[in-house]
Coordinates of C-alpha atoms in Angstrom, one line a residue:
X9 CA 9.2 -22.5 -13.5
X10 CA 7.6 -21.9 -17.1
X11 CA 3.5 -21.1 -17.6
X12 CA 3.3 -24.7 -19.4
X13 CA 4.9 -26.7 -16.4
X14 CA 3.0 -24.7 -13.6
X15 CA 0.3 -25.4 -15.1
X16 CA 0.9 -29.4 -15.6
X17 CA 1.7 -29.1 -12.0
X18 CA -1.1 -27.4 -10.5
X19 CA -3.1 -30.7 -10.1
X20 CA -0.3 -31.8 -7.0
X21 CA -1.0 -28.4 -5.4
X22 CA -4.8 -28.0 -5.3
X23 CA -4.9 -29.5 -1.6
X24 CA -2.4 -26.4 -0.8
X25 CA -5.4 -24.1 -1.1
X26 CA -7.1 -22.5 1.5
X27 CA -10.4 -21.4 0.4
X28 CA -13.0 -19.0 1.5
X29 CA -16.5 -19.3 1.2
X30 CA -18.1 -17.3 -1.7
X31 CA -20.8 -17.5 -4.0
X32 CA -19.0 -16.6 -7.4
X33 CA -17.8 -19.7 -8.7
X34 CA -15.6 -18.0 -11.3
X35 CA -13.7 -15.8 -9.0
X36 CA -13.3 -18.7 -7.3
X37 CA -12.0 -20.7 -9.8
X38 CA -10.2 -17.3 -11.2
X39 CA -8.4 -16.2 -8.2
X40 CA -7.1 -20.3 -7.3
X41 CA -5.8 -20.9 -10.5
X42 CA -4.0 -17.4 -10.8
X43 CA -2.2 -18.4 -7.2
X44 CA -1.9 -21.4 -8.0
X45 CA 0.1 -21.1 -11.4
X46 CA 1.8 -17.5 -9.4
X47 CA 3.0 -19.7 -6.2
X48 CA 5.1 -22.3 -8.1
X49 CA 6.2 -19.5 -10.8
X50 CA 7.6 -17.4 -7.7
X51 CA 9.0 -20.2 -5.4
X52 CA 8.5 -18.1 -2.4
X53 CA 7.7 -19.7 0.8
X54 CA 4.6 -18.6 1.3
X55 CA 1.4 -16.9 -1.0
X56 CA -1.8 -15.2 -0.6
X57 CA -4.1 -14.0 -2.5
X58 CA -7.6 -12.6 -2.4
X59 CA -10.5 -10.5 -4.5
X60 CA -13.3 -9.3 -4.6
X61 CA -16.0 -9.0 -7.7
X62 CA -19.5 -7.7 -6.6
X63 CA -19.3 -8.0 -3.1
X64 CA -18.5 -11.4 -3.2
X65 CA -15.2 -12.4 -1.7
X66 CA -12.5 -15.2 -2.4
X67 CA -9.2 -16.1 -0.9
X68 CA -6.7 -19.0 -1.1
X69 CA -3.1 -19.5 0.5
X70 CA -0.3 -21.8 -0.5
X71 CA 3.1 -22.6 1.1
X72 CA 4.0 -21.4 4.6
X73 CA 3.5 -18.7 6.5
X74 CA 7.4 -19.5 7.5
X75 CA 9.6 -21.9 6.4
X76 CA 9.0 -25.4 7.8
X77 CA 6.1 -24.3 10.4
X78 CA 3.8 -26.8 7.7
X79 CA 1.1 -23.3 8.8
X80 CA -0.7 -22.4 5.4
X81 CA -1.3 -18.7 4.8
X82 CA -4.9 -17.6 5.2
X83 CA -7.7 -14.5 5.4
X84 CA -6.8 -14.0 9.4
X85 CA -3.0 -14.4 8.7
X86 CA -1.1 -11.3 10.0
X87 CA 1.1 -9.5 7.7
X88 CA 3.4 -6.1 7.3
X89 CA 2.5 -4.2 4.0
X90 CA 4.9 -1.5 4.3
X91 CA 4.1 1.1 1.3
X92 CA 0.4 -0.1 1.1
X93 CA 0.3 2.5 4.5
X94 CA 0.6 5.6 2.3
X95 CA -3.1 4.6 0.7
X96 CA -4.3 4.8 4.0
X97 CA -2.8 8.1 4.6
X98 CA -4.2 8.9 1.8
X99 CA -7.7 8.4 3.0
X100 CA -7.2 10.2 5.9
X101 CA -6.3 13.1 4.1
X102 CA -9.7 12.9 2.4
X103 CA -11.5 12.6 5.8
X104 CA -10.2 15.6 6.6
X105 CA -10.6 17.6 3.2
X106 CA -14.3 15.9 3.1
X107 CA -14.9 18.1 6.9
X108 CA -12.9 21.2 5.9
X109 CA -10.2 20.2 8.6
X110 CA -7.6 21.1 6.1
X111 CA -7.5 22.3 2.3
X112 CA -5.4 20.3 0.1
X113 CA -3.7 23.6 -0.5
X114 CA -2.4 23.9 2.7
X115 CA 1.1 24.4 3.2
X116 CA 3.1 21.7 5.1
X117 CA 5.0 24.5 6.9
X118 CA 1.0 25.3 8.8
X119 CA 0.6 22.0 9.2
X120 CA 3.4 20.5 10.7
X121 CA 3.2 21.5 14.3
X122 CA 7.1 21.7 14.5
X123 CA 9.2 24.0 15.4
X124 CA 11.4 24.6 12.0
X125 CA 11.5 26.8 9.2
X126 CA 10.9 24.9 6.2
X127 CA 13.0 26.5 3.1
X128 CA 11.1 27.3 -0.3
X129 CA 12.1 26.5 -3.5
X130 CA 11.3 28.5 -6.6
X131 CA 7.9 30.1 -4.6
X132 CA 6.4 27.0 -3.8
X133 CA 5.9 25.8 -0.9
X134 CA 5.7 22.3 -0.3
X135 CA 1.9 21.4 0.0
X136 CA -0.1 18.3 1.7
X137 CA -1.1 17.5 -2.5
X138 CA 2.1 17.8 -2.9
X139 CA 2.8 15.1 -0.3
X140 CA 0.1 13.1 -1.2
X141 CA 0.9 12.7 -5.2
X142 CA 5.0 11.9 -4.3
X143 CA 4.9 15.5 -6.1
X144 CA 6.9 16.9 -2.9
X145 CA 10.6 17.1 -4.3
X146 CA 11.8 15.5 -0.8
X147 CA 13.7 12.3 -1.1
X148 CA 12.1 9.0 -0.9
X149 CA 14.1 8.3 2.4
X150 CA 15.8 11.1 5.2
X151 CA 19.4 10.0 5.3
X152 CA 20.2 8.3 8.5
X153 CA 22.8 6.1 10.0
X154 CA 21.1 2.1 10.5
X155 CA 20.2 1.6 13.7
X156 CA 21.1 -1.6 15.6
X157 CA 19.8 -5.2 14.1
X158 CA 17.3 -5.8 16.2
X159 CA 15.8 -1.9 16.3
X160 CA 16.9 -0.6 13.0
X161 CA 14.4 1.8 11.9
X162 CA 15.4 3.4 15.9
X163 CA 17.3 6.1 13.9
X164 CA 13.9 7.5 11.7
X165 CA 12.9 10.1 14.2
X166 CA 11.4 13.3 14.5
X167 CA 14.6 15.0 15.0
X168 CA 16.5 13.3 12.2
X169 CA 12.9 14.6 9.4
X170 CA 13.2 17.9 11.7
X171 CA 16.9 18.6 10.9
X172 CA 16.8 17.7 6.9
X173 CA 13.7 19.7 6.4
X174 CA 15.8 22.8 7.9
X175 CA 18.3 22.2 5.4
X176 CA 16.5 22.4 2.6
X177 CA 16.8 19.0 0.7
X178 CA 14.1 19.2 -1.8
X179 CA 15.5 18.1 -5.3
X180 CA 12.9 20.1 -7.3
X181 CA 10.3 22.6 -6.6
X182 CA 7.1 21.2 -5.2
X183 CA 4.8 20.1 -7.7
X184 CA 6.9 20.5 -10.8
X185 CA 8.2 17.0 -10.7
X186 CA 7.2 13.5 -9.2
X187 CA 9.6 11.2 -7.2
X188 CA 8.2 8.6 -4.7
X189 CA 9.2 9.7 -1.2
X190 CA 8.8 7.9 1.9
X191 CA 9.9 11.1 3.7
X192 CA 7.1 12.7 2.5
X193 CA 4.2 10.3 3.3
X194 CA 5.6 10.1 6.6
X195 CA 5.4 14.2 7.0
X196 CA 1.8 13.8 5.4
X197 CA 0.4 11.6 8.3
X198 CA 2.9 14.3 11.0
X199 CA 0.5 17.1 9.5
X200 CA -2.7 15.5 9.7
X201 CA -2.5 14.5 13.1
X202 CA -1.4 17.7 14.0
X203 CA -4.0 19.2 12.0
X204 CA -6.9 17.4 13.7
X205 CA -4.7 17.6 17.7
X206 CA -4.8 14.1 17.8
X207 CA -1.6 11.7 17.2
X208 CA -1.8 10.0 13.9
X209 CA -2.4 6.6 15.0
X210 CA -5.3 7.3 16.9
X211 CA -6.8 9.5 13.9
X212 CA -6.3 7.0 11.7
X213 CA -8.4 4.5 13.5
X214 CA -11.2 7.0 14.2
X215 CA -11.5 7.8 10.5
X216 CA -10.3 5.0 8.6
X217 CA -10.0 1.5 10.7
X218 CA -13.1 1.9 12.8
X219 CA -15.8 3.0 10.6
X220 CA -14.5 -0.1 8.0
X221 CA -14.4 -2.4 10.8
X222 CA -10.6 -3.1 10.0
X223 CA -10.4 -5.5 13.7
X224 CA -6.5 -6.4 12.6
X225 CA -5.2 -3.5 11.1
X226 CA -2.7 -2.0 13.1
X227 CA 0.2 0.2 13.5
X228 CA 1.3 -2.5 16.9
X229 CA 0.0 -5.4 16.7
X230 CA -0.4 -6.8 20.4
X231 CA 1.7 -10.4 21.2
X232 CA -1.7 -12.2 21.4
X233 CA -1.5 -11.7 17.7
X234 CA 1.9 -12.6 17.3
X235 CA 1.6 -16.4 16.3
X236 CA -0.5 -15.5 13.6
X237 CA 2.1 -12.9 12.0
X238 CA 4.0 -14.1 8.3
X239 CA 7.7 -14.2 8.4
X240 CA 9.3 -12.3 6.2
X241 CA 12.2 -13.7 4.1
X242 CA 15.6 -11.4 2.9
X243 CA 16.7 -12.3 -0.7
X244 CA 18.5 -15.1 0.6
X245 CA 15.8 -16.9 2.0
X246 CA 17.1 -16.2 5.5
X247 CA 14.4 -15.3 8.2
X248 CA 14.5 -11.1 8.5
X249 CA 12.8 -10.2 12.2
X250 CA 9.8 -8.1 12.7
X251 CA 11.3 -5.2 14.0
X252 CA 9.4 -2.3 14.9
X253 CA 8.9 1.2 13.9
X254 CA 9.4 4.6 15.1
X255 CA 6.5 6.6 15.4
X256 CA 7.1 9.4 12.7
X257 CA 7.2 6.1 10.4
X258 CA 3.3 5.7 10.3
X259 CA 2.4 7.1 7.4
X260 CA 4.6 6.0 4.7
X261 CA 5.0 2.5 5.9
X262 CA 3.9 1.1 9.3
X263 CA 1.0 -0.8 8.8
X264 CA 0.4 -4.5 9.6
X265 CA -3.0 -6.2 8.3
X266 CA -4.5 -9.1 7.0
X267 CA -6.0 -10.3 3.7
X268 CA -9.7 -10.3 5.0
X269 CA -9.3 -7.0 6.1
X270 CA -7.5 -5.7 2.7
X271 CA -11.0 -7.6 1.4
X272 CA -12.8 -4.9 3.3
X273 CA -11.0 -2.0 2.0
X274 CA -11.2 -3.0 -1.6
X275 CA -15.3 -3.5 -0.7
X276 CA -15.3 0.2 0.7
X277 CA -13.5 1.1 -2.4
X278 CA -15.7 -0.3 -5.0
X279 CA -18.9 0.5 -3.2
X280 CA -19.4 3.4 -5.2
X281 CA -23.1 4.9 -5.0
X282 CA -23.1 4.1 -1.2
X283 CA -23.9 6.5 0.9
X284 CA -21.7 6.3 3.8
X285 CA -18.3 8.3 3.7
X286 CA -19.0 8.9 -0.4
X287 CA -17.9 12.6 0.1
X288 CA -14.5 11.3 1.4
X289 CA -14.7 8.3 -1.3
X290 CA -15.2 10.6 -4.0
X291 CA -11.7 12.7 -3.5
X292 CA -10.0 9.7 -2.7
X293 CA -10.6 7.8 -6.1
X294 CA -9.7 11.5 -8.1
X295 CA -6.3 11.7 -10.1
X296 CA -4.6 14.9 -8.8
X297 CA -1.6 14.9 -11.3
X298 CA -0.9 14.0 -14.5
X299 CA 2.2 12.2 -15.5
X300 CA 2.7 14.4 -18.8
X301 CA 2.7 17.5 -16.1
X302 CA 5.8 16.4 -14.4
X303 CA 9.3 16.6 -14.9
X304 CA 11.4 14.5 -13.5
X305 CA 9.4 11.3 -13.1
X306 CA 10.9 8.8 -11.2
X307 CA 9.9 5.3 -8.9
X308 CA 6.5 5.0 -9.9
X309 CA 6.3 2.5 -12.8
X310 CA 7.4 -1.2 -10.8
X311 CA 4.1 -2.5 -10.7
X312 CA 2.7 -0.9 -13.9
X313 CA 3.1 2.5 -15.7
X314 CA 1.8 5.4 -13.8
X315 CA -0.4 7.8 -15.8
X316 CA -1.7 10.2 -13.4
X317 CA -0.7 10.0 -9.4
X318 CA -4.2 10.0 -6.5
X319 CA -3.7 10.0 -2.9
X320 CA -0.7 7.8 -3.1
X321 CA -2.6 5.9 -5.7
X322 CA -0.8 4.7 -8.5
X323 CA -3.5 5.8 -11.8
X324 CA -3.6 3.5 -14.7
X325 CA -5.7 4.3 -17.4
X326 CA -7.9 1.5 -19.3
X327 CA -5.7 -0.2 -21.9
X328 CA -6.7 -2.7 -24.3
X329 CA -8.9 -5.4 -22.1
X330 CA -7.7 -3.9 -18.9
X331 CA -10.3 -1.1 -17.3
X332 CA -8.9 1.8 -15.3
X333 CA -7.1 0.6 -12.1
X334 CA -6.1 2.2 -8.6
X335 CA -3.5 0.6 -7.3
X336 CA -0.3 0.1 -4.7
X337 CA 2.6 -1.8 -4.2
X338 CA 4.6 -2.1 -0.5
X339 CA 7.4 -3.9 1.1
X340 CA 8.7 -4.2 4.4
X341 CA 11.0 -6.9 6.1
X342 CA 10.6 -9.5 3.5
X343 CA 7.2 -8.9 2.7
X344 CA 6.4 -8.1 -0.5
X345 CA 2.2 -7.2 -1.2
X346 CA 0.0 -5.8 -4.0
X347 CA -3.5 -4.1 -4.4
X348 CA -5.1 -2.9 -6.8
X349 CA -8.8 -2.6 -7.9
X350 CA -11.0 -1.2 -10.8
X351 CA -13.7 1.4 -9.2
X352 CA -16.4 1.3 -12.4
X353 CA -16.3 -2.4 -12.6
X354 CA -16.2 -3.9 -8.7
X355 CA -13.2 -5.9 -9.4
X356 CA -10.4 -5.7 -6.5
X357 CA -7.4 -7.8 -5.8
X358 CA -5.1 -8.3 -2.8
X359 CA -1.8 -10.9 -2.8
X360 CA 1.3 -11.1 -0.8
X361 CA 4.3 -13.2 -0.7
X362 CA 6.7 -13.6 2.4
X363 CA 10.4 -13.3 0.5
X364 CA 11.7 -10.6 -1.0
X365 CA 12.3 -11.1 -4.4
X366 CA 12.3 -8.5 -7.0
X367 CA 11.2 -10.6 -9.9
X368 CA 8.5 -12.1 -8.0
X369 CA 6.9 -9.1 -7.3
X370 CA 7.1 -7.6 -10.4
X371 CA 5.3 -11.0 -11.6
X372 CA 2.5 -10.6 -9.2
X373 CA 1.4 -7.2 -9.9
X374 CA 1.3 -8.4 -13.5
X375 CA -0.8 -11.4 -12.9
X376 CA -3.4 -8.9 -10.5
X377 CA -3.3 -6.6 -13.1
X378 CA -4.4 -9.1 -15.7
X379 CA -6.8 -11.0 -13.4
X380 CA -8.8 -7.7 -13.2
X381 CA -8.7 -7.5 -16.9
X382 CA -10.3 -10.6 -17.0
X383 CA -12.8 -10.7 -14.3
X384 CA -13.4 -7.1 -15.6
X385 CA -13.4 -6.4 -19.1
X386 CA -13.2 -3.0 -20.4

């Protein structure tokens, strides 16, 4: 549908909003209209969106959380965000650098806690920065037969990463190039639990979910909180089932969360001269690569041109209106989501739509992109 006939339309939608109670009266207005004119642009079943601006929050949801349920999407509405995980690894990995646990230096080959020889390319040895900035040279998935329909994710395992590590499958040297790697994220989060003697899951709640007070953020969510999980739609439309993950999947893409609780990780984001975890807030906001330093450079670009890579932050620099912006993209059995937020200006966004559709998503990190331009002038 065109801007000009959205628009004309919006009036018939406005009782499709869900909204939250907040104070600002323009991110209010800002973040229902940009849904709004986003839902019927897209066509997607189901669409929400929140922000943040100050500390004040806002969040609306239109459609269906599946088709024909007549449910309307809101803050407490369960959701996988596939890729957005890796951002979360990412802040574990600052945790740790924060204490001295590990060194971003640190080799992957120390910090695995498996039993295989890793091979090295060119002298260098595949680092956890190198994990952490898709600077690895692994490929973005481990090749693997599909599992069954109803498990098939059952093939990712610790033996299947184990075996291509051995053989050597790096496609550059680490830290000479940049190509987003699932394999490597997932390896990342391996390293850090081992690093710390804990599983992964369990230290990514002690230093990430817990001290946020992230309640429904989850590697598993329970089947209390079943009803209140989005269905995710294939490119057909056609309902894709929430199957689950393995374990060595955590890191790269395994999370499940809502929009209220994405609100409270944008807040701990932007709350910049607080006092509580800045140490670990400080290295996680810090570009670690620059996009001129790498060669090849490849997968990073969908949801807006990369110009330096964080910890598994995507680095745009201020152009034009638009103020410098952290942000990340994920995907995972018709879920598409996006987040992204401007740390000097205390502008953050959250929206996700339940179909996967290239185009649409490609549309909706544009319109987040430009609503923080807006609410947040350079």
């Amino acid at each position: 549908m065109k801007p000009a006939v959205a628009a004309l339309a919006l009036v018939g939608f406005l009782e499709l909003a869900q909204p939250a109670v907040s104070k600002d009266s323009l991110l209010e207005e800002a973040v229902s209209f940009s849904g709004q004119v986003l839902y019927l642009q897209t066509d997607v079943p189901g669409l929400i969106i929140g922000a943040v601006r100050d500390g004040e929050t806002a969040v609306f949801g239109f459609g269906e959380t599946a088709k024909g349920n007549g449910k309307t999407p809101d803050g407490d509405t369960l959701m996988r965000v596939g890729s957005i995980s890796k951002v979360f690894t990412g802040a574990v990995l600052a945790s740790l650098v924060a204490d001295g646990t590990v060194n971003f230096t640190d080799r992957l080959q120390d910090r695995l806690g498996w039993d295989v020889e890793i091979p090295v390319l060119d002298d260098k040895p595949i680092r956890l920065i190198d994990l952490a900035t898709h600077t690895s040279g692994l490929p973005r998935e481990v090749d693997v037969e599909r599992g069954p329909a109803d498990d098939p994710f059952s093939t990712v395992t610790k033996e299947a990463y184990s075996k291509a590590l051995s053989e050597g499958v790096q496609l550059f040297p680490a830290g000479t190039g940049g190509l987003y790697s699932n394999f490597g994220f997932d390896m990342l989060a391996v390293a850090l639990g081992s690093a710390a003697g804990k599983p992964y899951a369990e230290l990514l709640s002690e230093r990430v979910l817990e001290p946020l007070g992230l309640k429904d953020t989850t590697l598993a969510p329970g089947e209390a909180d079943r009803d209140r999980l989005m269905q995710g739609h294939n490119f057909d439309g056609s309902p894709l089932p929430d199957v689950p993950n393995t374990p060595v999947m955590a890191g790269a893409s395994g999370l499940y969360t809502t929009t209220n609780d994405m609100l409270k990780w944008l807040k701990w984001h932007l709350d910049q001269f607080s006092s509580d975890m800045a140490e670990m807030r400080m290295l996680n906001h810090a570009s670690y690569v620059q996009r001129d330093a790498l060669d090849p450079t490849y997968g990073f670009d969908e949801s807006g041109h990369m110009d330096a890579m964080g910890l598994g932050w995507v680095v745009m620099q201020p152009e034009g209106d638009r103020p410098l912006i952290l942000q990340k993209a994920g995907g995972r059995q018709g879920m598409f989501v996006y987040h992204a937020f401007a740390p000097t200006r205390g502008v953050g966004v959250f929206v996700a739509i339940n179909e996967f559709d290239f185009s649409a998503s490609m549309l909706m990190a544009e319109v987040v992109n430009d609503l923080i331009a807006d609410l947040a002038p350079r």
